[in-house]
Amino acid sequence: MLELAEAWPDHAFMLETCCLASHEAACHGMADDPEWARGLLRRLGAEELLGGRLRRVADDGCGQLLLDWNLVVRPVRFAVAAGFVRRHHAHCGAPTAWRFGACITNGSTLLSVVMVGNPVARAFNGRGIVEVNRLCVRRDAPAALRWNACSQLYAWACKEAERRGFARIVTYTRAGEDGASLRAAGWTKEARVRGRSWNTRTRMRAEREPPIDKDRWSRALKPRRPPPRRRPSPFSTTPLCLEAGA
């Protein structure tokens, strides 16, 4: 006998078997062959029970098998995304505004958010360019569950920016970060940007951390319509050729 006794939204599940030996054999088989495990749990009704599509059965790194559901990109409110960034981002706070964004979930677990806004470098403003200001992923979730989440959100940001009429999208990573998720989504590293302080005589700001160098990544888009026009601000000044700071 082999049945699915319980399955929970937090990705845990429990099998019921006729004996301990059968239970151990089933667990070892699932760990050794994730494809077989996915098919088995589908036949046992896991997808009908929790209402999702299984991507695989994953190991959390500590010997615990988890239900790994297909990642789904969903709409998210600005306040929810900003709160997520404040809780989970390793070194940056939340932006004060955005143009658009989204989140990605694994089953009922919110894994990551992306926030896209105007470029921080004023030289890029008004030129059909948007910037991924924040992409934040939960590091406290098992790595197996968040696999491919960042690259999917980077790809979504490109498609959404293109749909909205933008011709280019940029983002920044700290120097030394490999940018594997960006490469997987078709982005290209184009420049090393020297870190600088935002604190100047005419614009006093508190320093949160020392300036660091960054890498700028970009991807060219093929918009089907012109980008939205920005209303000129009465406080605008001549753009300065400044890159994003630390």
Short mmCIF file of C-alpha atoms in Angstrom, two decimals:
data_model
loop_
_atom_site.label_atom_id
_atom_site.label_comp_id
_atom_site.label_asym_id
_atom_site.label_seq_id
_atom_site.Cartn_x
_atom_site.Cartn_y
_atom_site.Cartn_z
CA MET A 1 0.00 0.00 0.00
CA LEU A 2 1.23 3.46 -0.90
CA GLU A 3 -0.97 6.53 -0.43
CA LEU A 4 -0.60 10.27 0.03
CA ALA A 5 -1.68 10.75 3.63
CA GLU A 6 -1.22 14.52 3.89
CA ALA A 7 0.08 17.47 1.82
CA TRP A 8 0.50 21.00 3.16
CA PRO A 9 0.79 24.41 1.48
CA ASP A 10 4.29 24.82 2.95
CA HIS A 11 5.52 22.09 0.51
CA ALA A 12 5.68 19.27 3.02
CA PHE A 13 3.89 15.98 2.44
CA MET A 14 3.50 12.60 4.13
CA LEU A 15 3.15 9.14 2.62
CA GLU A 16 1.28 6.25 4.16
CA THR A 17 2.57 2.74 3.47
CA CYS A 18 1.88 -0.76 4.70
CA CYS A 19 5.24 -1.05 6.49
CA LEU A 20 8.41 0.82 7.34
CA ALA A 21 10.42 -0.97 4.65
CA SER A 22 8.00 0.17 1.94
CA HIS A 23 8.10 3.74 3.25
CA GLU A 24 11.90 3.80 3.17
CA ALA A 25 11.96 2.29 -0.32
CA ALA A 26 9.51 4.91 -1.61
CA CYS A 27 11.46 7.79 -0.07
CA HIS A 28 14.78 6.54 -1.46
CA GLY A 29 13.20 6.09 -4.90
CA MET A 30 11.79 9.63 -4.86
CA ALA A 31 15.12 11.11 -3.82
CA ASP A 32 17.00 9.19 -6.55
CA ASP A 33 14.52 9.83 -9.39
CA PRO A 34 12.65 13.17 -9.15
CA GLU A 35 10.80 12.53 -12.43
CA TRP A 36 9.42 9.25 -11.12
CA ALA A 37 8.55 10.98 -7.85
CA ARG A 38 6.62 13.71 -9.66
CA GLY A 39 4.63 11.15 -11.65
CA LEU A 40 3.92 9.15 -8.52
CA LEU A 41 2.62 12.12 -6.57
CA ARG A 42 0.48 13.18 -9.50
CA ARG A 43 -1.09 9.72 -9.57
CA LEU A 44 -1.63 9.93 -5.82
CA GLY A 45 -3.59 13.18 -6.26
CA ALA A 46 -1.19 15.84 -4.92
CA GLU A 47 -2.06 18.34 -7.66
CA GLU A 48 -5.82 17.93 -7.19
CA LEU A 49 -5.43 18.24 -3.43
CA LEU A 50 -3.49 21.53 -3.47
CA GLY A 51 -4.51 22.94 -6.84
CA GLY A 52 -1.17 23.39 -8.61
CA ARG A 53 1.19 21.81 -11.12
CA LEU A 54 4.21 19.98 -9.75
CA ARG A 55 7.56 20.97 -11.20
CA ARG A 56 9.46 18.25 -9.33
CA VAL A 57 10.08 16.78 -5.91
CA ALA A 58 13.02 18.66 -4.41
CA ASP A 59 15.43 18.11 -1.53
CA ASP A 60 15.75 21.03 0.90
CA GLY A 61 19.41 20.18 1.47
CA CYS A 62 18.77 18.53 4.82
CA GLY A 63 17.18 15.30 3.60
CA GLN A 64 13.60 16.60 3.61
CA LEU A 65 11.64 16.07 0.37
CA LEU A 66 9.46 19.00 -0.68
CA LEU A 67 6.72 19.58 -3.24
CA ASP A 68 8.25 21.98 -5.77
CA TRP A 69 5.45 23.66 -7.75
CA ASN A 70 5.70 25.45 -11.08
CA LEU A 71 6.74 29.07 -10.55
CA VAL A 72 3.99 31.56 -11.38
CA VAL A 73 4.51 35.29 -12.05
CA ARG A 74 1.67 37.26 -10.46
CA PRO A 75 0.69 40.93 -10.08
CA VAL A 76 1.62 42.56 -6.79
CA ARG A 77 0.78 45.88 -5.13
CA PHE A 78 3.57 48.39 -4.57
CA ALA A 79 3.14 48.32 -0.78
CA VAL A 80 3.47 44.52 -0.69
CA ALA A 81 6.57 44.53 -2.91
CA ALA A 82 8.20 47.34 -0.91
CA GLY A 83 7.53 45.54 2.37
CA PHE A 84 9.02 42.34 0.96
CA VAL A 85 12.19 44.21 -0.08
CA ARG A 86 12.54 45.81 3.35
CA ARG A 87 12.30 42.40 5.02
CA HIS A 88 14.42 40.30 2.70
CA HIS A 89 16.87 42.42 0.68
CA ALA A 90 20.45 41.90 1.83
CA HIS A 91 21.74 45.46 1.45
CA CYS A 92 19.17 47.85 -0.09
CA GLY A 93 15.96 49.47 1.07
CA ALA A 94 12.76 49.71 -0.94
CA PRO A 95 12.34 52.30 -3.73
CA THR A 96 9.97 55.17 -3.04
CA ALA A 97 8.14 54.67 -6.36
CA TRP A 98 7.97 52.42 -9.40
CA ARG A 99 6.45 52.12 -12.85
CA PHE A 100 5.47 48.47 -12.56
CA GLY A 101 6.45 45.22 -10.89
CA ALA A 102 5.48 41.64 -10.17
CA CYS A 103 6.08 38.77 -7.79
CA ILE A 104 6.73 35.08 -8.30
CA THR A 105 5.30 32.26 -6.20
CA ASN A 106 6.01 28.58 -5.67
CA GLY A 107 2.65 27.20 -4.70
CA SER A 108 1.45 29.48 -1.90
CA THR A 109 4.97 30.70 -1.04
CA LEU A 110 5.91 34.22 -2.15
CA LEU A 111 9.52 33.83 -3.27
CA SER A 112 10.65 36.99 -5.04
CA VAL A 113 9.59 40.43 -6.28
CA VAL A 114 10.85 42.73 -9.04
CA MET A 115 10.38 46.52 -9.01
CA VAL A 116 10.94 48.47 -12.23
CA GLY A 117 11.15 52.25 -12.33
CA ASN A 118 12.90 55.22 -13.90
CA PRO A 119 16.70 55.01 -14.27
CA VAL A 120 18.70 56.30 -11.31
CA ALA A 121 21.28 57.80 -13.69
CA ARG A 122 19.69 61.05 -14.90
CA ALA A 123 21.50 60.79 -18.25
CA PHE A 124 19.25 57.80 -19.06
CA ASN A 125 15.95 59.53 -18.26
CA GLY A 126 13.62 60.44 -21.11
CA ARG A 127 15.37 58.10 -23.56
CA GLY A 128 12.99 55.14 -23.57
CA ILE A 129 14.88 53.34 -20.79
CA VAL A 130 13.63 51.77 -17.55
CA GLU A 131 15.62 50.19 -14.74
CA VAL A 132 15.11 47.15 -12.55
CA ASN A 133 15.63 49.06 -9.30
CA ARG A 134 15.13 46.01 -7.06
CA LEU A 135 14.95 42.27 -7.52
CA CYS A 136 14.69 40.55 -4.16
CA VAL A 137 14.44 36.83 -3.37
CA ARG A 138 13.80 35.10 -0.06
CA ARG A 139 17.09 33.57 1.07
CA ASP A 140 15.35 31.80 3.95
CA ALA A 141 13.40 29.61 1.48
CA PRO A 142 15.09 26.36 0.37
CA ALA A 143 17.29 26.92 -2.67
CA ALA A 144 15.50 24.12 -4.53
CA LEU A 145 12.19 26.01 -4.37
CA ARG A 146 13.57 29.33 -5.63
CA TRP A 147 15.52 27.76 -8.49
CA ASN A 148 15.09 29.86 -11.68
CA ALA A 149 12.90 32.47 -9.90
CA CYS A 150 15.25 35.43 -10.47
CA SER A 151 15.84 34.73 -14.16
CA GLN A 152 12.09 34.37 -14.74
CA LEU A 153 11.43 37.77 -13.15
CA TYR A 154 14.24 39.42 -15.14
CA ALA A 155 12.72 37.96 -18.33
CA TRP A 156 9.24 39.11 -17.29
CA ALA A 157 10.52 42.65 -16.65
CA CYS A 158 11.91 42.75 -20.20
CA LYS A 159 8.66 41.57 -21.76
CA GLU A 160 6.55 43.99 -19.74
CA ALA A 161 8.86 46.93 -20.51
CA GLU A 162 8.74 46.02 -24.19
CA ARG A 163 4.94 45.79 -24.08
CA ARG A 164 4.81 49.26 -22.54
CA GLY A 165 6.92 50.73 -25.34
CA PHE A 166 10.40 50.97 -23.81
CA ALA A 167 13.44 50.34 -26.00
CA ARG A 168 15.97 49.32 -23.35
CA ILE A 169 16.13 48.06 -19.79
CA VAL A 170 19.08 48.28 -17.39
CA THR A 171 20.01 47.13 -13.89
CA TYR A 172 23.05 47.03 -11.62
CA THR A 173 24.77 44.33 -9.58
CA ARG A 174 27.62 44.64 -7.14
CA ALA A 175 31.05 44.15 -8.68
CA GLY A 176 32.04 40.54 -8.18
CA GLU A 177 28.53 39.09 -8.41
CA ASP A 178 28.37 36.59 -11.26
CA GLY A 179 25.01 37.70 -12.71
CA ALA A 180 24.04 34.15 -13.68
CA SER A 181 20.31 34.95 -13.49
CA LEU A 182 20.76 37.96 -15.78
CA ARG A 183 22.70 35.97 -18.35
CA ALA A 184 20.05 33.24 -18.29
CA ALA A 185 17.42 35.91 -19.08
CA GLY A 186 19.40 37.29 -22.04
CA TRP A 187 20.99 40.35 -20.39
CA THR A 188 24.52 41.58 -21.21
CA LYS A 189 27.11 43.15 -18.92
CA GLU A 190 28.08 46.44 -20.53
CA ALA A 191 30.09 48.55 -18.08
CA ARG A 192 31.77 48.79 -14.69
CA VAL A 193 30.47 51.82 -12.78
CA ARG A 194 32.69 53.38 -10.14
CA GLY A 195 31.07 53.73 -6.74
CA ARG A 196 30.50 57.25 -5.51
CA SER A 197 28.85 58.96 -2.58
CA TRP A 198 25.40 60.54 -2.85
CA ASN A 199 26.37 63.01 -0.10
CA THR A 200 27.41 66.38 -1.57
CA ARG A 201 27.48 69.99 -0.40
CA THR A 202 24.29 70.82 -2.29
CA ARG A 203 22.52 67.55 -1.45
CA MET A 204 23.35 66.32 2.04
CA ARG A 205 22.52 62.67 2.65
CA ALA A 206 23.40 60.15 5.33
CA GLU A 207 25.80 57.42 4.23
CA ARG A 208 24.29 53.95 4.80
CA GLU A 209 27.36 52.07 3.60
CA PRO A 210 30.69 52.79 1.84
CA PRO A 211 30.49 53.40 -1.93
CA ILE A 212 31.10 50.25 -3.98
CA ASP A 213 31.70 49.57 -7.66
CA LYS A 214 28.87 48.08 -9.68
CA ASP A 215 28.35 46.35 -13.00
CA ARG A 216 25.68 47.70 -15.33
CA TRP A 217 23.64 45.15 -17.28
CA SER A 218 21.24 45.88 -20.11
CA ARG A 219 19.01 44.30 -22.70
CA ALA A 220 17.76 45.88 -25.92
CA LEU A 221 14.00 45.61 -26.47
CA LYS A 222 11.74 45.78 -29.51
CA PRO A 223 8.76 47.91 -28.49
CA ARG A 224 5.62 47.77 -30.60
CA ARG A 225 4.56 51.28 -29.63
CA PRO A 226 6.34 54.44 -28.44
CA PRO A 227 7.11 54.77 -24.73
CA PRO A 228 4.75 56.79 -22.52
CA ARG A 229 5.50 60.49 -22.42
CA ARG A 230 6.68 62.01 -19.19
CA ARG A 231 5.22 65.34 -18.16
CA PRO A 232 8.00 67.92 -17.76
CA SER A 233 8.64 68.86 -14.15
CA PRO A 234 8.96 72.54 -13.20
CA PHE A 235 11.89 71.49 -11.00
CA SER A 236 13.81 69.64 -13.73
CA THR A 237 17.38 70.66 -14.53
CA THR A 238 19.80 69.89 -17.30
CA PRO A 239 20.65 66.17 -17.06
CA LEU A 240 24.07 65.35 -15.71
CA CYS A 241 26.03 62.38 -17.04
CA LEU A 242 26.02 60.48 -13.77
CA GLU A 243 25.83 56.74 -13.27
CA ALA A 244 24.02 54.93 -10.46
CA GLY A 245 25.80 55.28 -7.15
CA ALA A 246 26.26 52.89 -4.29
#
